[in-house]
mmCIF file with all atom_site columns, C-alpha atoms in Angstrom:
data_model
loop_
_atom_site.group_PDB
_atom_site.id
_atom_site.type_symbol
_atom_site.label_atom_id
_atom_site.label_alt_id
_atom_site.label_comp_id
_atom_site.label_asym_id
_atom_site.label_entity_id
_atom_site.label_seq_id
_atom_site.pdbx_PDB_ins_code
_atom_site.Cartn_x
_atom_site.Cartn_y
_atom_site.Cartn_z
_atom_site.occupancy
_atom_site.B_iso_or_equiv
_atom_site.pdbx_formal_charge
_atom_site.auth_seq_id
_atom_site.auth_comp_id
_atom_site.auth_asym_id
_atom_site.auth_atom_id
_atom_site.pdbx_PDB_model_num
ATOM 1   C CA . MET A 1 1   ? -27.827 -41.313 -40.805 1.00 0.00 ? 643 MET A CA 1
ATOM 2   C CA . ALA A 1 2   ? -24.859 -41.171 -39.290 1.00 0.00 ? 644 ALA A CA 1
ATOM 3   C CA . ALA A 1 3   ? -24.877 -39.708 -35.417 1.00 0.00 ? 645 ALA A CA 1
ATOM 4   C CA . GLN A 1 4   ? -23.611 -36.375 -35.464 1.00 0.00 ? 646 GLN A CA 1
ATOM 5   C CA . LYS A 1 5   ? -20.555 -35.683 -33.364 1.00 0.00 ? 647 LYS A CA 1
ATOM 6   C CA . SER A 1 6   ? -21.095 -33.382 -30.513 1.00 0.00 ? 648 SER A CA 1
ATOM 7   C CA . VAL A 1 7   ? -19.001 -30.094 -30.533 1.00 0.00 ? 649 VAL A CA 1
ATOM 8   C CA . GLN A 1 8   ? -16.972 -29.192 -27.196 1.00 0.00 ? 650 GLN A CA 1
ATOM 9   C CA . PRO A 1 9   ? -16.684 -25.644 -26.221 1.00 0.00 ? 651 PRO A CA 1
ATOM 10  C CA . ALA A 1 10  ? -13.156 -24.498 -26.846 1.00 0.00 ? 652 ALA A CA 1
ATOM 11  C CA . PRO A 1 11  ? -11.453 -23.917 -23.457 1.00 0.00 ? 653 PRO A CA 1
ATOM 12  C CA . ASP A 1 12  ? -11.551 -20.359 -21.970 1.00 0.00 ? 654 ASP A CA 1
ATOM 13  C CA . THR A 1 13  ? -7.435  -19.699 -21.873 1.00 0.00 ? 655 THR A CA 1
ATOM 14  C CA . THR A 1 14  ? -8.662  -16.340 -20.365 1.00 0.00 ? 656 THR A CA 1
ATOM 15  C CA . ARG A 1 15  ? -10.212 -18.004 -16.870 1.00 0.00 ? 657 ARG A CA 1
ATOM 16  C CA . ARG A 1 16  ? -7.422  -20.231 -16.883 1.00 0.00 ? 658 ARG A CA 1
ATOM 17  C CA . SER A 1 17  ? -4.906  -17.830 -16.838 1.00 0.00 ? 659 SER A CA 1
ATOM 18  C CA . GLU A 1 18  ? -6.883  -15.446 -14.366 1.00 0.00 ? 660 GLU A CA 1
ATOM 19  C CA . ARG A 1 19  ? -6.935  -19.106 -12.337 1.00 0.00 ? 661 ARG A CA 1
ATOM 20  C CA . SER A 1 20  ? -3.174  -19.235 -12.202 1.00 0.00 ? 662 SER A CA 1
ATOM 21  C CA . ARG A 1 21  ? -2.975  -15.950 -11.543 1.00 0.00 ? 663 ARG A CA 1
ATOM 22  C CA . ARG A 1 22  ? -4.676  -15.930 -8.595  1.00 0.00 ? 664 ARG A CA 1
ATOM 23  C CA . ALA A 1 23  ? -3.077  -19.243 -7.236  1.00 0.00 ? 665 ALA A CA 1
ATOM 24  C CA . ILE A 1 24  ? 0.924   -17.802 -8.236  1.00 0.00 ? 666 ILE A CA 1
ATOM 25  C CA . TYR A 1 25  ? -0.213  -14.465 -6.116  1.00 0.00 ? 667 TYR A CA 1
ATOM 26  C CA . ALA A 1 26  ? -2.094  -16.873 -2.754  1.00 0.00 ? 668 ALA A CA 1
ATOM 27  C CA . ALA A 1 27  ? 1.543   -18.948 -3.270  1.00 0.00 ? 669 ALA A CA 1
ATOM 28  C CA . ALA A 1 28  ? 3.833   -15.990 -3.599  1.00 0.00 ? 670 ALA A CA 1
ATOM 29  C CA . LEU A 1 29  ? 2.318   -13.971 -0.204  1.00 0.00 ? 671 LEU A CA 1
ATOM 30  C CA . GLU A 1 30  ? 1.643   -17.488 1.237   1.00 0.00 ? 672 GLU A CA 1
ATOM 31  C CA . LEU A 1 31  ? 5.182   -18.319 1.127   1.00 0.00 ? 673 LEU A CA 1
ATOM 32  C CA . VAL A 1 32  ? 6.612   -14.879 1.851   1.00 0.00 ? 674 VAL A CA 1
ATOM 33  C CA . GLY A 1 33  ? 4.456   -15.057 5.117   1.00 0.00 ? 675 GLY A CA 1
ATOM 34  C CA . GLU A 1 34  ? 5.710   -18.803 6.134   1.00 0.00 ? 676 GLU A CA 1
ATOM 35  C CA . VAL A 1 35  ? 9.515   -19.087 5.071   1.00 0.00 ? 677 VAL A CA 1
ATOM 36  C CA . GLY A 1 36  ? 10.694  -15.251 4.075   1.00 0.00 ? 678 GLY A CA 1
ATOM 37  C CA . TYR A 1 37  ? 12.118  -13.271 1.214   1.00 0.00 ? 679 TYR A CA 1
ATOM 38  C CA . PRO A 1 38  ? 15.340  -15.130 1.095   1.00 0.00 ? 680 PRO A CA 1
ATOM 39  C CA . LYS A 1 39  ? 13.657  -18.783 0.862   1.00 0.00 ? 681 LYS A CA 1
ATOM 40  C CA . THR A 1 40  ? 10.912  -17.881 -1.327  1.00 0.00 ? 682 THR A CA 1
ATOM 41  C CA . THR A 1 41  ? 11.892  -19.072 -5.060  1.00 0.00 ? 683 THR A CA 1
ATOM 42  C CA . ILE A 1 42  ? 10.190  -18.972 -8.592  1.00 0.00 ? 684 ILE A CA 1
ATOM 43  C CA . GLU A 1 43  ? 10.107  -22.939 -7.823  1.00 0.00 ? 685 GLU A CA 1
ATOM 44  C CA . GLY A 1 44  ? 8.301   -22.843 -4.228  1.00 0.00 ? 686 GLY A CA 1
ATOM 45  C CA . ILE A 1 45  ? 5.756   -20.613 -5.793  1.00 0.00 ? 687 ILE A CA 1
ATOM 46  C CA . ALA A 1 46  ? 5.132   -22.563 -9.044  1.00 0.00 ? 688 ALA A CA 1
ATOM 47  C CA . ALA A 1 47  ? 4.743   -25.896 -6.625  1.00 0.00 ? 689 ALA A CA 1
ATOM 48  C CA . ARG A 1 48  ? 2.724   -24.530 -4.109  1.00 0.00 ? 690 ARG A CA 1
ATOM 49  C CA . ALA A 1 49  ? 0.227   -22.530 -6.931  1.00 0.00 ? 691 ALA A CA 1
ATOM 50  C CA . GLY A 1 50  ? 0.026   -26.006 -8.996  1.00 0.00 ? 692 GLY A CA 1
ATOM 51  C CA . VAL A 1 51  ? 1.885   -24.714 -12.094 1.00 0.00 ? 693 VAL A CA 1
ATOM 52  C CA . GLY A 1 52  ? 4.952   -24.701 -14.075 1.00 0.00 ? 694 GLY A CA 1
ATOM 53  C CA . LYS A 1 53  ? 7.724   -22.468 -13.190 1.00 0.00 ? 695 LYS A CA 1
ATOM 54  C CA . GLN A 1 54  ? 7.706   -21.378 -17.051 1.00 0.00 ? 696 GLN A CA 1
ATOM 55  C CA . THR A 1 55  ? 4.071   -19.830 -16.770 1.00 0.00 ? 697 THR A CA 1
ATOM 56  C CA . ILE A 1 56  ? 5.584   -17.834 -13.849 1.00 0.00 ? 698 ILE A CA 1
ATOM 57  C CA . TYR A 1 57  ? 8.536   -16.904 -16.199 1.00 0.00 ? 699 TYR A CA 1
ATOM 58  C CA . ARG A 1 58  ? 6.097   -16.025 -18.887 1.00 0.00 ? 700 ARG A CA 1
ATOM 59  C CA . TRP A 1 59  ? 4.695   -13.190 -16.631 1.00 0.00 ? 701 TRP A CA 1
ATOM 60  C CA . TRP A 1 60  ? 7.326   -12.129 -14.744 1.00 0.00 ? 702 TRP A CA 1
ATOM 61  C CA . SER A 1 61  ? 11.209  -11.923 -14.529 1.00 0.00 ? 703 SER A CA 1
ATOM 62  C CA . SER A 1 62  ? 11.406  -12.552 -10.967 1.00 0.00 ? 704 SER A CA 1
ATOM 63  C CA . LYS A 1 63  ? 10.434  -13.092 -7.299  1.00 0.00 ? 705 LYS A CA 1
ATOM 64  C CA . ALA A 1 64  ? 10.246  -10.077 -6.820  1.00 0.00 ? 706 ALA A CA 1
ATOM 65  C CA . ASP A 1 65  ? 8.104   -8.774  -9.476  1.00 0.00 ? 707 ASP A CA 1
ATOM 66  C CA . VAL A 1 66  ? 5.645   -11.838 -8.536  1.00 0.00 ? 708 VAL A CA 1
ATOM 67  C CA . LEU A 1 67  ? 5.411   -10.648 -5.157  1.00 0.00 ? 709 LEU A CA 1
ATOM 68  C CA . MET A 1 68  ? 5.303   -7.013  -5.257  1.00 0.00 ? 710 MET A CA 1
ATOM 69  C CA . GLU A 1 69  ? 2.195   -7.813  -7.655  1.00 0.00 ? 711 GLU A CA 1
ATOM 70  C CA . ALA A 1 70  ? 0.810   -10.109 -5.522  1.00 0.00 ? 712 ALA A CA 1
ATOM 71  C CA . PHE A 1 71  ? 0.930   -7.082  -2.871  1.00 0.00 ? 713 PHE A CA 1
ATOM 72  C CA . LEU A 1 72  ? -0.567  -4.388  -4.973  1.00 0.00 ? 714 LEU A CA 1
ATOM 73  C CA . ASP A 1 73  ? -3.410  -6.942  -6.101  1.00 0.00 ? 715 ASP A CA 1
ATOM 74  C CA . LEU A 1 74  ? -3.686  -7.483  -2.166  1.00 0.00 ? 716 LEU A CA 1
ATOM 75  C CA . ALA A 1 75  ? -3.378  -4.279  -0.922  1.00 0.00 ? 717 ALA A CA 1
ATOM 76  C CA . GLU A 1 76  ? -6.760  -3.500  -3.561  1.00 0.00 ? 718 GLU A CA 1
ATOM 77  C CA . ARG A 1 77  ? -8.594  -6.136  -2.808  1.00 0.00 ? 719 ARG A CA 1
ATOM 78  C CA . THR A 1 78  ? -8.253  -5.270  0.805   1.00 0.00 ? 720 THR A CA 1
ATOM 79  C CA . ALA A 1 79  ? -9.279  -1.936  0.045   1.00 0.00 ? 721 ALA A CA 1
ATOM 80  C CA . ARG A 1 80  ? -12.352 -2.880  -2.101  1.00 0.00 ? 722 ARG A CA 1
ATOM 81  C CA . THR A 1 81  ? -13.551 -5.080  0.391   1.00 0.00 ? 723 THR A CA 1
ATOM 82  C CA . ALA A 1 82  ? -13.525 -2.370  3.222   1.00 0.00 ? 724 ALA A CA 1
ATOM 83  C CA . GLY A 1 83  ? -15.024 0.223   0.617   1.00 0.00 ? 725 GLY A CA 1
ATOM 84  C CA . GLN A 1 84  ? -12.748 2.334   -0.034  1.00 0.00 ? 726 GLN A CA 1
ATOM 85  C CA . GLU A 1 85  ? -11.546 3.239   -3.866  1.00 0.00 ? 727 GLU A CA 1
ATOM 86  C CA . PRO A 1 86  ? -8.097  2.045   -4.029  1.00 0.00 ? 728 PRO A CA 1
ATOM 87  C CA . HIS A 1 87  ? -5.043  3.909   -5.187  1.00 0.00 ? 729 HIS A CA 1
ATOM 88  C CA . THR A 1 88  ? -6.759  6.962   -3.806  1.00 0.00 ? 730 THR A CA 1
ATOM 89  C CA . VAL A 1 89  ? -7.339  9.824   -1.359  1.00 0.00 ? 731 VAL A CA 1
ATOM 90  C CA . PRO A 1 90  ? -10.920 11.466  -1.298  1.00 0.00 ? 732 PRO A CA 1
ATOM 91  C CA . ASP A 1 91  ? -11.383 14.808  -1.652  1.00 0.00 ? 733 ASP A CA 1
ATOM 92  C CA . THR A 1 92  ? -14.418 15.591  0.279   1.00 0.00 ? 734 THR A CA 1
ATOM 93  C CA . GLY A 1 93  ? -13.344 19.124  0.661   1.00 0.00 ? 735 GLY A CA 1
ATOM 94  C CA . ASP A 1 94  ? -12.646 18.588  4.371   1.00 0.00 ? 736 ASP A CA 1
ATOM 95  C CA . LEU A 1 95  ? -8.777  17.414  4.566   1.00 0.00 ? 737 LEU A CA 1
ATOM 96  C CA . ALA A 1 96  ? -8.654  16.526  8.215   1.00 0.00 ? 738 ALA A CA 1
ATOM 97  C CA . ALA A 1 97  ? -11.736 13.817  7.077   1.00 0.00 ? 739 ALA A CA 1
ATOM 98  C CA . ASP A 1 98  ? -10.111 12.464  4.214   1.00 0.00 ? 740 ASP A CA 1
ATOM 99  C CA . LEU A 1 99  ? -6.794  11.786  6.036   1.00 0.00 ? 741 LEU A CA 1
ATOM 100 C CA . LYS A 1 100 ? -7.875  10.154  8.322   1.00 0.00 ? 742 LYS A CA 1
ATOM 101 C CA . ALA A 1 101 ? -10.237 7.781   6.294   1.00 0.00 ? 743 ALA A CA 1
ATOM 102 C CA . VAL A 1 102 ? -7.411  7.205   4.531   1.00 0.00 ? 744 VAL A CA 1
ATOM 103 C CA . LEU A 1 103 ? -5.241  6.535   7.438   1.00 0.00 ? 745 LEU A CA 1
ATOM 104 C CA . ARG A 1 104 ? -8.163  4.817   9.159   1.00 0.00 ? 746 ARG A CA 1
ATOM 105 C CA . ALA A 1 105 ? -8.188  1.874   6.022   1.00 0.00 ? 747 ALA A CA 1
ATOM 106 C CA . THR A 1 106 ? -4.152  1.130   6.299   1.00 0.00 ? 748 THR A CA 1
ATOM 107 C CA . VAL A 1 107 ? -4.472  0.685   10.125  1.00 0.00 ? 749 VAL A CA 1
ATOM 108 C CA . ASP A 1 108 ? -7.255  -1.901  9.272   1.00 0.00 ? 750 ASP A CA 1
ATOM 109 C CA . GLU A 1 109 ? -4.741  -3.490  6.618   1.00 0.00 ? 751 GLU A CA 1
ATOM 110 C CA . LEU A 1 110 ? -1.451  -3.291  9.100   1.00 0.00 ? 752 LEU A CA 1
ATOM 111 C CA . LEU A 1 111 ? -3.537  -5.557  11.670  1.00 0.00 ? 753 LEU A CA 1
ATOM 112 C CA . ALA A 1 112 ? -4.829  -7.673  9.425   1.00 0.00 ? 754 ALA A CA 1
ATOM 113 C CA . ALA A 1 113 ? -3.291  -11.105 9.159   1.00 0.00 ? 755 ALA A CA 1
ATOM 114 C CA . ARG A 1 114 ? -3.365  -11.808 5.300   1.00 0.00 ? 756 ARG A CA 1
ATOM 115 C CA . PHE A 1 115 ? -1.689  -8.442  4.902   1.00 0.00 ? 757 PHE A CA 1
ATOM 116 C CA . GLU A 1 116 ? 0.886   -7.726  7.843   1.00 0.00 ? 758 GLU A CA 1
ATOM 117 C CA . VAL A 1 117 ? 2.647   -11.332 7.756   1.00 0.00 ? 759 VAL A CA 1
ATOM 118 C CA . PRO A 1 118 ? 3.985   -10.466 3.912   1.00 0.00 ? 760 PRO A CA 1
ATOM 119 C CA . SER A 1 119 ? 4.098   -6.723  3.961   1.00 0.00 ? 761 SER A CA 1
ATOM 120 C CA . ARG A 1 120 ? 6.270   -7.460  7.240   1.00 0.00 ? 762 ARG A CA 1
ATOM 121 C CA . ALA A 1 121 ? 8.712   -9.695  5.606   1.00 0.00 ? 763 ALA A CA 1
ATOM 122 C CA . LEU A 1 122 ? 8.901   -7.468  2.527   1.00 0.00 ? 764 LEU A CA 1
ATOM 123 C CA . ALA A 1 123 ? 9.679   -4.340  4.160   1.00 0.00 ? 765 ALA A CA 1
ATOM 124 C CA . ALA A 1 124 ? 12.532  -6.745  6.457   1.00 0.00 ? 766 ALA A CA 1
ATOM 125 C CA . GLU A 1 125 ? 13.495  -8.021  3.345   1.00 0.00 ? 767 GLU A CA 1
ATOM 126 C CA . GLY A 1 126 ? 13.829  -4.202  1.910   1.00 0.00 ? 768 GLY A CA 1
ATOM 127 C CA . VAL A 1 127 ? 16.207  -3.113  4.697   1.00 0.00 ? 769 VAL A CA 1
ATOM 128 C CA . VAL A 1 128 ? 18.540  -5.695  4.015   1.00 0.00 ? 770 VAL A CA 1
ATOM 129 C CA . ASN A 1 129 ? 18.783  -6.120  0.774   1.00 0.00 ? 771 ASN A CA 1
ATOM 130 C CA . GLU A 1 130 ? 19.240  -2.998  -1.618  1.00 0.00 ? 772 GLU A CA 1
ATOM 131 C CA . GLN A 1 131 ? 17.286  -4.338  -4.727  1.00 0.00 ? 773 GLN A CA 1
ATOM 132 C CA . ALA A 1 132 ? 14.111  -5.393  -2.925  1.00 0.00 ? 774 ALA A CA 1
ATOM 133 C CA . GLY A 1 133 ? 14.392  -2.395  -0.913  1.00 0.00 ? 775 GLY A CA 1
ATOM 134 C CA . ARG A 1 134 ? 13.909  0.084   -4.033  1.00 0.00 ? 776 ARG A CA 1
ATOM 135 C CA . ALA A 1 135 ? 11.471  -2.138  -5.893  1.00 0.00 ? 777 ALA A CA 1
ATOM 136 C CA . PHE A 1 136 ? 9.381   -1.836  -2.627  1.00 0.00 ? 778 PHE A CA 1
ATOM 137 C CA . VAL A 1 137 ? 9.518   1.605   -2.693  1.00 0.00 ? 779 VAL A CA 1
ATOM 138 C CA . ALA A 1 138 ? 9.473   2.418   -6.011  1.00 0.00 ? 780 ALA A CA 1
ATOM 139 C CA . LYS A 1 139 ? 6.443   -0.066  -6.625  1.00 0.00 ? 781 LYS A CA 1
ATOM 140 C CA . LEU A 1 140 ? 4.475   -0.090  -3.759  1.00 0.00 ? 782 LEU A CA 1
ATOM 141 C CA . LEU A 1 141 ? 5.554   2.974   -1.499  1.00 0.00 ? 783 LEU A CA 1
ATOM 142 C CA . GLU A 1 142 ? 6.089   5.951   -3.786  1.00 0.00 ? 784 GLU A CA 1
ATOM 143 C CA . PRO A 1 143 ? 2.836   5.350   -5.353  1.00 0.00 ? 785 PRO A CA 1
ATOM 144 C CA . SER A 1 144 ? 0.887   5.444   -2.632  1.00 0.00 ? 786 SER A CA 1
ATOM 145 C CA . LEU A 1 145 ? 2.702   8.596   -1.161  1.00 0.00 ? 787 LEU A CA 1
ATOM 146 C CA . GLN A 1 146 ? 1.808   10.379  -4.117  1.00 0.00 ? 788 GLN A CA 1
ATOM 147 C CA . LEU A 1 147 ? -1.471  10.123  -3.733  1.00 0.00 ? 789 LEU A CA 1
ATOM 148 C CA . TYR A 1 148 ? -1.180  11.870  -0.218  1.00 0.00 ? 790 TYR A CA 1
ATOM 149 C CA . VAL A 1 149 ? 1.175   14.648  -1.981  1.00 0.00 ? 791 VAL A CA 1
ATOM 150 C CA . ASP A 1 150 ? -1.542  15.479  -4.434  1.00 0.00 ? 792 ASP A CA 1
ATOM 151 C CA . ARG A 1 151 ? -4.223  15.576  -2.052  1.00 0.00 ? 793 ARG A CA 1
ATOM 152 C CA . LEU A 1 152 ? -2.555  18.151  -0.063  1.00 0.00 ? 794 LEU A CA 1
ATOM 153 C CA . ARG A 1 153 ? -1.562  19.887  -3.131  1.00 0.00 ? 795 ARG A CA 1
ATOM 154 C CA . ALA A 1 154 ? -5.189  20.731  -3.841  1.00 0.00 ? 796 ALA A CA 1
ATOM 155 C CA . ALA A 1 155 ? -5.534  21.218  -0.129  1.00 0.00 ? 797 ALA A CA 1
ATOM 156 C CA . GLN A 1 156 ? -3.025  24.186  -1.243  1.00 0.00 ? 798 GLN A CA 1
ATOM 157 C CA . ASP A 1 157 ? -4.902  25.199  -3.973  1.00 0.00 ? 799 ASP A CA 1
ATOM 158 C CA . ALA A 1 158 ? -8.354  25.535  -1.915  1.00 0.00 ? 800 ALA A CA 1
ATOM 159 C CA . GLY A 1 159 ? -6.784  27.597  0.512   1.00 0.00 ? 801 GLY A CA 1
ATOM 160 C CA . HIS A 1 160 ? -6.347  24.753  3.098   1.00 0.00 ? 802 HIS A CA 1
ATOM 161 C CA . VAL A 1 161 ? -2.863  24.625  3.582   1.00 0.00 ? 803 VAL A CA 1
ATOM 162 C CA . ARG A 1 162 ? 0.035   27.333  3.980   1.00 0.00 ? 804 ARG A CA 1
ATOM 163 C CA . PRO A 1 163 ? 1.447   28.003  0.293   1.00 0.00 ? 805 PRO A CA 1
ATOM 164 C CA . GLY A 1 164 ? 4.817   27.482  1.032   1.00 0.00 ? 806 GLY A CA 1
ATOM 165 C CA . VAL A 1 165 ? 4.048   23.724  2.823   1.00 0.00 ? 807 VAL A CA 1
ATOM 166 C CA . ASP A 1 166 ? 6.207   21.245  0.678   1.00 0.00 ? 808 ASP A CA 1
ATOM 167 C CA . PRO A 1 167 ? 3.428   18.310  0.906   1.00 0.00 ? 809 PRO A CA 1
ATOM 168 C CA . ARG A 1 168 ? 6.466   15.621  0.282   1.00 0.00 ? 810 ARG A CA 1
ATOM 169 C CA . ILE A 1 169 ? 7.552   16.329  3.271   1.00 0.00 ? 811 ILE A CA 1
ATOM 170 C CA . ALA A 1 170 ? 4.058   17.564  5.029   1.00 0.00 ? 812 ALA A CA 1
ATOM 171 C CA . LEU A 1 171 ? 2.600   14.018  4.596   1.00 0.00 ? 813 LEU A CA 1
ATOM 172 C CA . GLU A 1 172 ? 5.447   13.046  6.473   1.00 0.00 ? 814 GLU A CA 1
ATOM 173 C CA . LEU A 1 173 ? 4.082   13.925  9.672   1.00 0.00 ? 815 LEU A CA 1
ATOM 174 C CA . PHE A 1 174 ? 1.329   11.388  9.798   1.00 0.00 ? 816 PHE A CA 1
ATOM 175 C CA . VAL A 1 175 ? 2.417   8.987   7.413   1.00 0.00 ? 817 VAL A CA 1
ATOM 176 C CA . SER A 1 176 ? 5.976   8.373   8.749   1.00 0.00 ? 818 SER A CA 1
ATOM 177 C CA . PRO A 1 177 ? 4.879   7.903   12.828  1.00 0.00 ? 819 PRO A CA 1
ATOM 178 C CA . LEU A 1 178 ? 2.791   5.238   11.908  1.00 0.00 ? 820 LEU A CA 1
ATOM 179 C CA . ALA A 1 179 ? 4.886   3.266   9.811   1.00 0.00 ? 821 ALA A CA 1
ATOM 180 C CA . GLN A 1 180 ? 7.613   3.230   12.543  1.00 0.00 ? 822 GLN A CA 1
ATOM 181 C CA . ARG A 1 181 ? 5.059   2.552   15.162  1.00 0.00 ? 823 ARG A CA 1
ATOM 182 C CA . TRP A 1 182 ? 4.001   -0.267  13.204  1.00 0.00 ? 824 TRP A CA 1
ATOM 183 C CA . LEU A 1 183 ? 6.982   -1.757  11.848  1.00 0.00 ? 825 LEU A CA 1
ATOM 184 C CA . GLN A 1 184 ? 9.297   -1.333  15.150  1.00 0.00 ? 826 GLN A CA 1
ATOM 185 C CA . ARG A 1 185 ? 6.287   -2.715  17.548  1.00 0.00 ? 827 ARG A CA 1
ATOM 186 C CA . THR A 1 186 ? 6.847   0.823   19.962  1.00 0.00 ? 828 THR A CA 1
ATOM 187 C CA . GLY A 1 187 ? 3.326   1.113   20.660  1.00 0.00 ? 829 GLY A CA 1
ATOM 188 C CA . PRO A 1 188 ? -0.672  -0.219  19.548  1.00 0.00 ? 830 PRO A CA 1
ATOM 189 C CA . ILE A 1 189 ? -1.688  1.144   16.113  1.00 0.00 ? 831 ILE A CA 1
ATOM 190 C CA . SER A 1 190 ? -5.770  2.248   15.782  1.00 0.00 ? 832 SER A CA 1
ATOM 191 C CA . HIS A 1 191 ? -7.924  4.536   14.220  1.00 0.00 ? 833 HIS A CA 1
ATOM 192 C CA . ALA A 1 192 ? -8.054  6.973   17.619  1.00 0.00 ? 834 ALA A CA 1
ATOM 193 C CA . TYR A 1 193 ? -4.033  7.245   17.019  1.00 0.00 ? 835 TYR A CA 1
ATOM 194 C CA . THR A 1 194 ? -3.864  8.011   13.559  1.00 0.00 ? 836 THR A CA 1
ATOM 195 C CA . ASP A 1 195 ? -6.508  10.869  14.051  1.00 0.00 ? 837 ASP A CA 1
ATOM 196 C CA . THR A 1 196 ? -5.003  12.037  16.783  1.00 0.00 ? 838 THR A CA 1
ATOM 197 C CA . LEU A 1 197 ? -1.635  11.960  14.249  1.00 0.00 ? 839 LEU A CA 1
ATOM 198 C CA . VAL A 1 198 ? -3.432  13.627  11.878  1.00 0.00 ? 840 VAL A CA 1
ATOM 199 C CA . ASP A 1 199 ? -4.676  16.535  14.178  1.00 0.00 ? 841 ASP A CA 1
ATOM 200 C CA . TYR A 1 200 ? -1.234  17.192  15.426  1.00 0.00 ? 842 TYR A CA 1
ATOM 201 C CA . ALA A 1 201 ? -0.043  17.521  11.753  1.00 0.00 ? 843 ALA A CA 1
ATOM 202 C CA . LEU A 1 202 ? -2.532  19.950  10.810  1.00 0.00 ? 844 LEU A CA 1
ATOM 203 C CA . HIS A 1 203 ? -2.650  22.114  13.713  1.00 0.00 ? 845 HIS A CA 1
ATOM 204 C CA . GLY A 1 204 ? 0.218   21.758  15.375  1.00 0.00 ? 846 GLY A CA 1
ATOM 205 C CA . ILE A 1 205 ? 1.376   21.164  18.715  1.00 0.00 ? 847 ILE A CA 1
ATOM 206 C CA . GLY A 1 206 ? 2.255   24.614  20.393  1.00 0.00 ? 848 GLY A CA 1
ATOM 207 C CA . THR A 1 207 ? 0.276   27.618  21.742  1.00 0.00 ? 849 THR A CA 1
ATOM 208 C CA . CYS A 1 208 ? -0.370  30.125  19.050  1.00 0.00 ? 850 CYS A CA 1
ATOM 209 C CA . PRO A 1 209 ? 2.274   32.936  19.759  1.00 0.00 ? 851 PRO A CA 1
ATOM 210 C CA . PRO A 1 210 ? 1.175   36.104  20.816  1.00 0.00 ? 852 PRO A CA 1
ATOM 211 C CA . ALA A 1 211 ? -0.472  39.149  18.008  1.00 0.00 ? 853 ALA A CA 1
ATOM 212 C CA . PRO A 1 212 ? 2.335   41.588  17.296  1.00 0.00 ? 854 PRO A CA 1
ATOM 213 C CA . PRO A 1 213 ? 1.957   44.951  19.363  1.00 0.00 ? 855 PRO A CA 1
ATOM 214 C CA . GLU A 1 214 ? -0.211  47.660  17.312  1.00 0.00 ? 856 GLU A CA 1
ATOM 215 C CA . ARG A 1 215 ? 2.017   50.378  15.575  1.00 0.00 ? 857 ARG A CA 1
ATOM 216 C CA . GLY A 1 216 ? 2.859   53.146  18.002  1.00 0.00 ? 858 GLY A CA 1
ATOM 217 C CA . THR A 1 217 ? 2.415   51.297  21.029  1.00 0.00 ? 859 THR A CA 1
ATOM 218 C CA . VAL A 1 218 ? 6.082   49.608  21.223  1.00 0.00 ? 860 VAL A CA 1
ATOM 219 C CA . GLY A 1 219 ? 7.515   51.237  24.221  1.00 0.00 ? 861 GLY A CA 1
ATOM 220 C CA . ALA A 1 220 ? 4.399   52.587  25.581  1.00 0.00 ? 862 ALA A CA 1
#
C-alpha cells in the first residue's frame, strides 16, 4: 500500500500581509524619529521591516503615505490602550467633561515617547515641506478637528453653546494653546492644564457685564 503524502496547509497570505504591514508601520515610525523625515526612505523602511521595497510600493505610493498611515494606526492603538474609542469625541451630555476627557487622552499621547518622537518629526517637516504639511493637515489634523466641530454643533443643538458661535473657531480656544505649548515647549502640558483650557474656553475669563438698567430708571 502506497504511503499517503501529507498535505501541507496553504500559507495564510492574509496573516503574512498583516505581519508585513505591522513591521513596515513600526520601521517607518522608528526611522522618522531617529533620522528625521528627509532622511527616511522607502529603502530604509523596507530594510528595517525585512521586506522588499516592492512590497511597500504595492500598498503605498510614497513614504509620506506610509508614515501617515503608520501614525494614524499608532494613534488608534494608543487610544484603545487608554480605554478611549478612537476617532470619536464622547457625547455624554456634559460638554466640559467630554472635552476634558479627550484632551486628557491627547496629553497622554503627546507625553508618550513612542508617539511624541515621530509626531514631532512629522510636525517639524510639515513646517518646511509644503507637500508634507498639506498631507499632515489633510490626513491627520483636519479629521481630528472635525470631531470637535461635530461635538460643539451637537452642544449647540442641545442649547449648551450659543447659536452664533462658529465651532471651527471655538475649538481653537482649547486645541491651539495645547498644540503651541507642546510644539514650542513653552511650558509643561498636563491634565490640569487642558482642564483649565476647557474651563476658560467655555466660561470666559472676564467678569459678567452689569445688567442693563430697567426701563424707566435711566437718569432717575
